[in-house]
XYZ file of C-alpha atoms in Angstrom:
523
model
C -41.266 51.668 -65.833
C -38.917 54.481 -65.025
C -35.235 53.928 -64.346
C -34.318 52.496 -60.943
C -32.532 54.649 -58.399
C -28.912 54.490 -57.505
C -27.696 54.315 -53.927
C -27.286 57.738 -52.319
C -29.382 59.625 -54.856
C -32.952 60.505 -55.491
C -34.593 58.862 -58.428
C -37.842 59.253 -60.344
C -40.680 57.344 -58.617
C -40.134 53.612 -58.968
C -43.448 51.967 -58.013
C -41.958 48.451 -58.234
C -39.607 49.484 -55.482
C -42.242 51.231 -53.363
C -42.870 50.793 -49.655
C -44.467 47.398 -50.345
C -41.110 46.036 -51.492
C -39.310 44.037 -48.807
C -36.671 46.041 -46.894
C -33.359 44.401 -46.001
C -32.988 43.065 -42.484
C -29.940 45.240 -41.861
C -32.103 48.364 -42.275
C -34.502 47.268 -39.552
C -31.712 46.169 -37.239
C -29.855 49.431 -37.697
C -32.890 51.488 -36.847
C -33.521 49.496 -33.680
C -29.853 49.853 -32.619
C -30.003 53.610 -33.266
C -33.156 53.965 -31.210
C -31.621 52.048 -28.310
C -28.411 54.045 -28.326
C -30.109 57.433 -28.525
C -32.762 56.751 -25.930
C -30.742 54.597 -23.514
C -29.303 57.501 -21.361
C -32.797 58.299 -20.001
C -33.681 54.685 -19.289
C -34.994 54.084 -15.777
C -35.573 57.784 -14.951
C -38.776 57.935 -12.916
C -38.969 61.720 -13.297
C -37.972 62.248 -16.924
C -41.196 64.216 -17.513
C -44.178 64.971 -15.347
C -46.731 63.942 -18.009
C -45.699 60.349 -18.447
C -45.435 59.910 -14.669
C -49.069 60.946 -14.464
C -50.165 58.718 -17.340
C -48.479 55.755 -15.666
C -50.239 56.598 -12.393
C -53.608 56.493 -14.183
C -52.724 53.275 -15.979
C -51.572 51.691 -12.718
C -54.705 52.680 -10.784
C -56.878 51.416 -13.656
C -55.561 47.951 -12.762
C -57.244 48.455 -9.371
C -60.532 49.513 -10.954
C -60.100 53.273 -11.155
C -61.746 54.980 -14.094
C -60.247 57.914 -16.016
C -62.309 61.109 -15.911
C -64.237 59.758 -12.943
C -61.685 58.644 -10.380
C -58.667 60.403 -11.954
C -59.343 63.461 -14.074
C -57.526 64.472 -17.242
C -58.463 65.598 -20.726
C -56.462 63.059 -22.770
C -58.591 60.546 -24.742
C -59.160 57.070 -23.481
C -56.814 55.388 -25.939
C -53.783 56.887 -24.259
C -54.790 55.508 -20.850
C -55.478 52.077 -22.339
C -51.870 52.104 -23.550
C -50.595 53.009 -20.123
C -52.899 50.479 -18.486
C -51.305 47.783 -20.695
C -47.796 49.104 -19.828
C -48.583 48.978 -16.116
C -50.163 45.553 -16.393
C -47.174 44.088 -18.256
C -44.319 46.062 -16.708
C -45.403 46.538 -13.104
C -45.940 50.345 -13.244
C -42.273 51.177 -13.590
C -40.589 53.985 -15.482
C -38.474 51.427 -17.268
C -41.635 49.753 -18.618
C -42.820 53.060 -20.045
C -39.453 53.742 -21.662
C -39.294 50.245 -23.155
C -42.772 50.611 -24.660
C -42.022 54.133 -25.884
C -38.722 53.017 -27.340
C -40.427 50.198 -29.190
C -42.977 52.615 -30.577
C -40.269 55.019 -31.665
C -38.289 52.264 -33.390
C -41.449 51.024 -35.148
C -42.312 54.562 -36.276
C -38.826 55.106 -37.608
C -39.072 51.845 -39.514
C -42.362 52.857 -41.103
C -40.905 56.260 -42.065
C -37.887 54.580 -43.605
C -40.223 52.331 -45.631
C -42.130 55.380 -46.914
C -38.872 57.146 -47.790
C -37.726 54.085 -49.778
C -40.318 55.118 -52.363
C -37.836 57.774 -53.524
C -34.435 56.996 -52.070
C -32.084 54.046 -51.482
C -31.936 52.041 -48.263
C -28.934 53.890 -46.735
C -30.756 57.192 -47.153
C -33.935 55.756 -45.675
C -31.817 54.825 -42.643
C -30.769 58.483 -42.313
C -34.430 59.515 -42.309
C -35.155 57.046 -39.530
C -32.202 58.113 -37.375
C -33.104 61.788 -37.858
C -36.592 61.118 -36.537
C -35.305 59.342 -33.437
C -32.772 62.097 -32.733
C -35.255 64.920 -33.387
C -37.600 63.595 -30.703
C -34.995 64.304 -28.037
C -35.025 68.084 -28.578
C -38.810 68.241 -28.060
C -39.205 66.200 -24.850
C -39.828 63.037 -26.858
C -37.214 60.888 -25.191
C -39.824 59.313 -22.892
C -43.460 58.344 -23.185
C -45.150 61.506 -24.400
C -48.443 61.066 -26.211
C -47.110 61.690 -29.793
C -44.428 59.062 -29.258
C -47.285 56.539 -29.488
C -49.714 58.117 -31.955
C -46.991 59.131 -34.392
C -46.694 55.423 -35.157
C -50.374 55.195 -36.071
C -50.185 58.333 -38.254
C -46.990 57.170 -39.950
C -48.726 53.844 -40.666
C -51.733 55.695 -42.058
C -49.394 57.645 -44.380
C -47.767 54.389 -45.542
C -51.142 52.884 -46.328
C -52.116 56.101 -48.070
C -49.149 55.649 -50.410
C -50.029 52.045 -50.973
C -53.553 53.116 -51.866
C -52.148 55.448 -54.521
C -50.194 52.558 -56.021
C -52.910 49.925 -55.736
C -53.239 48.084 -59.110
C -56.853 46.993 -58.531
C -59.924 47.838 -56.550
C -59.504 45.030 -54.025
C -56.005 46.129 -52.972
C -57.098 49.746 -52.906
C -59.937 48.878 -50.555
C -57.669 46.925 -48.224
C -55.221 49.768 -48.074
C -58.011 52.282 -47.468
C -59.492 50.217 -44.593
C -56.075 49.773 -42.979
C -55.338 53.503 -43.278
C -58.726 54.341 -41.734
C -58.094 52.029 -38.763
C -54.669 53.508 -38.146
C -56.087 57.022 -38.215
C -58.923 56.000 -35.962
C -56.530 54.548 -33.374
C -54.439 57.745 -33.455
C -57.542 59.842 -32.774
C -58.256 57.902 -29.561
C -54.798 58.909 -28.330
C -54.766 62.578 -29.281
C -57.503 64.310 -31.405
C -55.120 66.992 -32.724
C -54.074 64.457 -35.398
C -57.522 64.976 -37.018
C -56.193 67.265 -39.801
C -53.639 64.595 -40.811
C -56.351 61.957 -40.848
C -58.533 64.177 -43.036
C -55.790 65.006 -45.517
C -54.370 61.538 -45.778
C -57.876 60.158 -46.010
C -58.678 62.708 -48.711
C -55.973 61.346 -50.981
C -57.394 57.848 -50.489
C -60.895 59.151 -51.277
C -59.553 60.710 -54.492
C -58.027 57.376 -55.479
C -61.310 55.573 -54.759
C -63.081 58.111 -56.949
C -60.684 57.522 -59.816
C -61.140 53.774 -59.592
C -64.935 54.109 -59.434
C -65.059 56.583 -62.321
C -67.202 59.098 -60.425
C -67.689 60.629 -57.029
C -71.261 59.316 -56.976
C -70.074 55.761 -57.479
C -67.322 56.098 -54.860
C -69.319 57.882 -52.229
C -70.797 54.843 -50.435
C -67.392 53.201 -50.186
C -65.794 56.438 -48.965
C -68.489 56.886 -46.347
C -68.036 53.309 -45.111
C -64.270 53.703 -44.819
C -64.685 57.051 -43.000
C -67.049 55.300 -40.613
C -64.378 52.698 -39.881
C -62.013 55.534 -39.081
C -64.283 57.114 -36.477
C -65.338 53.764 -35.028
C -62.580 53.580 -32.350
C -63.484 57.024 -30.987
C -67.213 56.212 -31.078
C -66.481 53.026 -29.201
C -64.839 55.009 -26.397
C -67.766 57.373 -26.183
C -70.262 54.508 -26.277
C -68.437 52.687 -23.493
C -68.559 55.656 -21.141
C -72.210 56.293 -21.998
C -72.998 52.635 -21.280
C -71.517 52.832 -17.812
C -73.213 56.097 -17.026
C -70.264 58.502 -17.460
C -70.727 59.776 -20.989
C -70.984 63.372 -19.799
C -67.768 63.022 -17.763
C -65.891 61.707 -20.776
C -67.170 64.318 -23.224
C -66.517 67.199 -20.832
C -62.945 66.071 -20.141
C -61.944 65.194 -23.670
C -63.820 67.861 -25.645
C -65.196 70.761 -23.590
C -62.430 71.324 -21.047
C -59.765 72.184 -23.610
C -61.870 75.134 -24.833
C -61.969 76.606 -21.292
C -58.233 76.821 -20.572
C -56.828 80.335 -20.503
C -54.790 80.972 -23.666
C -51.219 82.262 -23.439
C -50.465 85.954 -23.804
C -48.836 87.486 -26.866
C -45.520 87.735 -25.041
C -45.656 84.060 -24.200
C -46.399 83.154 -27.799
C -43.380 85.112 -28.947
C -41.188 83.453 -26.346
C -42.567 80.042 -27.434
C -41.767 80.750 -31.045
C -38.226 81.782 -30.147
C -37.843 78.517 -28.255
C -39.302 76.319 -31.000
C -37.717 77.817 -34.144
C -34.136 76.674 -33.423
C -35.394 73.169 -32.719
C -37.371 72.838 -35.941
C -35.708 75.204 -38.392
C -32.913 72.869 -39.688
C -35.274 69.933 -40.316
C -37.960 72.257 -41.752
C -35.485 73.713 -44.257
C -34.427 70.186 -45.266
C -38.094 69.213 -45.710
C -38.906 72.259 -47.818
C -35.904 71.617 -50.049
C -36.848 67.920 -50.249
C -40.359 68.686 -51.438
C -38.944 71.034 -54.046
C -36.509 68.405 -55.334
C -39.224 65.775 -55.454
C -41.503 68.160 -57.379
C -39.100 67.894 -60.328
C -39.646 64.166 -60.688
C -43.133 63.478 -59.305
C -45.538 66.315 -58.645
C -48.157 63.987 -57.240
C -45.868 62.647 -54.484
C -44.523 66.148 -53.789
C -48.120 67.438 -53.376
C -48.936 64.494 -51.070
C -45.909 65.286 -48.858
C -46.632 69.011 -48.769
C -50.245 68.347 -47.817
C -49.193 65.971 -45.026
C -46.782 68.528 -43.619
C -49.493 71.225 -43.800
C -51.983 69.019 -42.022
C -49.527 68.261 -39.213
C -48.873 71.996 -38.872
C -52.629 72.723 -38.621
C -52.861 70.056 -35.892
C -50.025 71.712 -33.992
C -51.676 75.146 -34.256
C -55.060 73.820 -33.109
C -53.981 74.012 -29.465
C -53.399 77.612 -28.310
C -51.387 76.596 -25.251
C -47.883 75.493 -26.035
C -45.469 72.915 -24.702
C -42.452 71.690 -26.626
C -43.798 68.163 -27.033
C -46.853 69.544 -28.869
C -44.531 69.911 -31.878
C -43.591 66.196 -31.948
C -46.315 65.343 -34.524
C -44.544 67.540 -37.052
C -41.517 65.263 -37.135
C -42.731 62.249 -39.144
C -43.764 64.239 -42.281
C -40.743 66.564 -42.028
C -38.325 63.669 -41.785
C -39.821 61.875 -44.759
C -39.830 65.109 -46.793
C -36.137 65.578 -46.064
C -35.249 62.289 -47.739
C -34.476 63.769 -51.190
C -31.985 66.220 -49.615
C -30.379 63.446 -47.576
C -29.965 61.558 -50.864
C -27.719 64.216 -52.434
C -24.498 62.333 -53.317
C -21.940 64.695 -51.842
C -23.762 66.505 -49.066
C -26.816 64.475 -48.066
C -25.263 62.481 -45.262
C -23.664 65.696 -43.911
C -27.039 67.444 -43.852
C -28.605 64.510 -42.034
C -25.802 64.470 -39.469
C -26.209 68.190 -38.861
C -29.947 67.944 -38.287
C -29.675 64.951 -35.981
C -26.629 66.267 -34.166
C -28.182 69.689 -33.607
C -31.272 68.077 -32.092
C -29.197 65.980 -29.689
C -27.091 69.018 -28.765
C -30.176 71.043 -27.884
C -31.517 68.165 -25.831
C -28.334 68.023 -23.746
C -27.880 64.439 -24.856
C -26.713 62.037 -23.449
C -27.415 63.522 -19.935
C -26.484 60.281 -18.186
C -25.603 62.166 -15.025
C -29.076 63.737 -14.936
C -30.697 60.306 -15.072
C -28.524 59.047 -12.275
C -29.232 62.059 -10.121
C -32.946 61.823 -10.825
C -33.114 58.113 -9.856
C -31.234 58.804 -6.626
C -33.301 61.873 -5.736
C -36.643 60.156 -6.417
C -35.546 57.204 -4.306
C -34.709 59.603 -1.481
C -38.032 61.410 -1.759
C -39.879 58.102 -1.842
C -38.166 56.849 1.257
C -38.838 60.098 3.145
C -42.508 60.031 2.204
C -42.906 56.376 3.225
C -41.216 56.936 6.589
C -43.507 59.820 7.439
C -46.792 58.814 5.829
C -47.530 55.978 8.225
C -49.885 54.350 5.736
C -51.976 57.511 5.491
C -52.567 59.888 2.594
C -50.124 61.861 0.468
C -50.799 65.049 -1.443
C -48.395 66.185 -4.151
C -49.441 69.808 -4.568
C -46.495 70.710 -6.709
C -44.203 67.872 -7.740
C -44.082 64.667 -9.806
C -47.311 62.578 -9.713
C -45.046 59.515 -9.997
C -44.523 59.852 -6.225
C -48.029 58.415 -5.821
C -47.013 55.383 -7.822
C -43.677 54.910 -6.065
C -45.224 55.127 -2.620
C -48.519 53.352 -3.475
C -50.283 56.135 -1.529
C -54.045 56.566 -1.715
C -55.117 59.489 -3.891
C -56.548 62.542 -2.085
C -58.531 63.861 -5.022
C -59.635 63.147 -8.608
C -57.393 66.012 -9.729
C -53.980 64.609 -8.911
C -52.133 66.239 -11.823
C -50.669 69.195 -9.920
C -51.258 71.895 -12.474
C -54.983 71.275 -12.560
C -55.338 72.801 -9.059
C -52.191 74.886 -8.797
C -52.396 77.085 -11.929
C -54.589 79.955 -13.029
C -54.980 78.722 -16.628
C -57.085 75.740 -15.452
C -59.428 77.665 -13.157
C -62.476 77.300 -15.434
C -61.479 74.123 -17.284
C -61.593 71.162 -14.908
C -65.260 71.019 -13.953
C -64.746 72.151 -10.349
C -63.486 75.276 -8.597
C -59.767 74.514 -8.073
C -59.469 76.544 -4.871
C -62.529 74.862 -3.389
C -61.201 71.388 -4.212
C -57.781 72.340 -2.775
C -59.449 73.470 0.461
C -61.281 70.167 0.736
C -58.011 68.236 0.326
C -56.248 70.280 2.999
C -59.128 69.943 5.437
C -58.580 66.181 5.330
C -55.055 66.726 6.644
C -52.900 64.546 4.384
C -50.101 62.896 6.380
C -47.503 64.208 3.908
C -47.628 67.124 1.464
C -45.062 67.696 -1.279
C -44.759 71.305 -2.447
C -42.083 72.918 -4.538
C -40.009 75.715 -3.104
C -41.160 78.771 -5.013
C -44.225 79.157 -7.216
C -43.587 76.014 -9.263
C -45.335 75.793 -12.695
C -45.986 78.598 -15.144
C -49.152 80.605 -14.432
C -49.239 79.713 -10.725
C -52.469 80.475 -8.959
C -51.561 83.012 -6.214
C -54.561 82.090 -4.103
C -53.808 78.340 -4.262
C -50.153 78.739 -3.349
C -51.012 81.178 -0.541
C -53.541 78.729 0.911
C -51.013 75.863 0.872
C -48.313 77.996 2.479
C -50.680 79.023 5.272
C -51.702 75.414 5.984
C -48.131 74.175 5.909
C -47.027 76.856 8.352
C -49.854 76.059 10.790
C -50.071 72.258 10.795
C -46.950 70.784 9.116
C -43.219 70.545 9.651
C -40.639 70.411 6.899
C -39.122 66.951 6.898
C -36.691 67.472 4.062
C -35.875 69.441 0.985
C -34.969 67.392 -2.086
C -33.861 68.577 -5.497
C -35.598 66.521 -8.186
C -33.862 66.705 -11.594
C -36.066 66.328 -14.664
C -35.994 67.091 -18.383
C -36.434 70.794 -17.719
C -33.586 70.936 -15.287
C -35.578 70.164 -12.141
C -36.740 71.923 -9.007
C -36.381 71.631 -5.255
C -39.401 70.387 -3.412
C -40.198 70.388 0.299
C -41.569 67.263 1.989
C -43.877 68.255 4.824
C -45.263 65.909 7.491
C -48.332 66.553 9.592
C -47.242 67.551 13.105
C -47.347 64.644 15.456
C -46.781 62.106 12.641
C -44.830 58.869 12.986
C -41.251 59.833 12.201
C -38.821 62.509 13.376
C -37.565 65.107 10.933
C -34.922 63.828 8.571
C -31.946 65.657 7.216
C -32.339 67.561 3.999
C -31.215 65.604 1.014
C -28.230 67.280 -0.653
C -28.530 67.928 -4.316
C -27.038 70.236 -6.877
C -29.432 71.786 -9.360
C -28.700 70.930 -12.943
C -28.885 73.565 -15.633
C -31.848 73.178 -17.928
C -30.840 71.742 -21.242
C -34.291 71.100 -22.566
C -37.768 72.430 -22.709
C -40.233 74.289 -20.511
C -42.198 72.165 -18.159
C -45.647 70.849 -19.003
């Protein structure tokens, strides 16, 4: 047995003190407190990010029998919508319920990462790793309920079980760890398939351990195949369910085919995206690279495992040609764990951790309490205006937050209620219908209220779609109000238009002052 570590420093691997060793209660409590304090300023914001508002809409309508991909179209896997269905069922389809569930997932992920880091560093340093993860989420639109906020937990758990598998003293414990890791990876795949490279790499280390225990690849192959089958079982269950109810083609097109038909960004956009992302990831990436180098001096096996995990997460990030800031969130778990050896440096480690976490919070505009207050007030105003002019009839949010459907309980005018699916050029061949034709159908039904942003709205706006909406609004609708809706990207002003001859007289425009964007591009 190698010498035990001393607090605040990195030590040679101490398997007796690995992630299976009990962690002190104060470590868990401190991580939960840090997660609450960092994420609290955005609590209750119904328009923090357009994505989670849409996911909650789907989850809420699933309670009424709506089916993703059939009644509400999107390309995210079924596991994500099951999570939001559960949130809506328990929390009443409120933004606060989403943020509580997301906060719990973040705290749990940070705890798992701290437990993995305890393999090499003392408990106070593991706490720094956890806090850095929670803070780093904020700079990449992870302060709410984005997809990686949930599946990072499953991937972190898979990594932890992968480590346990490497340390397993006997075949029985190795098998249990391998099965648990496979299930965690399988759950993650039902939430976002871009975690596949991480599942393959982490699973590969487990397969290597099974081979060593069996003495040969031939002897281990049946067990490896069985464990791999366990990993893909959750995804196969989703496919089988939709096939059984007669919608297998809908599910496969939405979750597999459609992503390949989106228009990729131009070279100029890629350069701009890189310029945006580098400052947000560079400090933590440098710490991670240095941490792997430090660990390589004491345990090449663990250093190789960490480097491979980081590389797999990077491949997953690069798999999607289109870019939004939250697509980089899956990089954070492996980078934070890899930074642990640097954070353990006696004189400078805590300073490095504070710089990384503080820089992330600074870029996020944290705490942004005023933005949350303004957003809640503006969304309440918009909701009231829509309700007073809708008269129980339909609403169409052409360009604005889908959460307005949830807040007003309005019937949905189309399967494609996520605004960018019909309003942007990049989706024109990717959603299984001609966007302009679907938009014309919606407008021919004369929704009682239409919400449309002033200006072209999202990136890559479809000129034809926006022109069609402007013509219809000018002919048949009156502007009821103009409301500025703050969000994570700073916000935008939207017009609320009522069908002429509707139930309520025009209301005064809601005053609002645009906030400067302190965060990321919209998605």
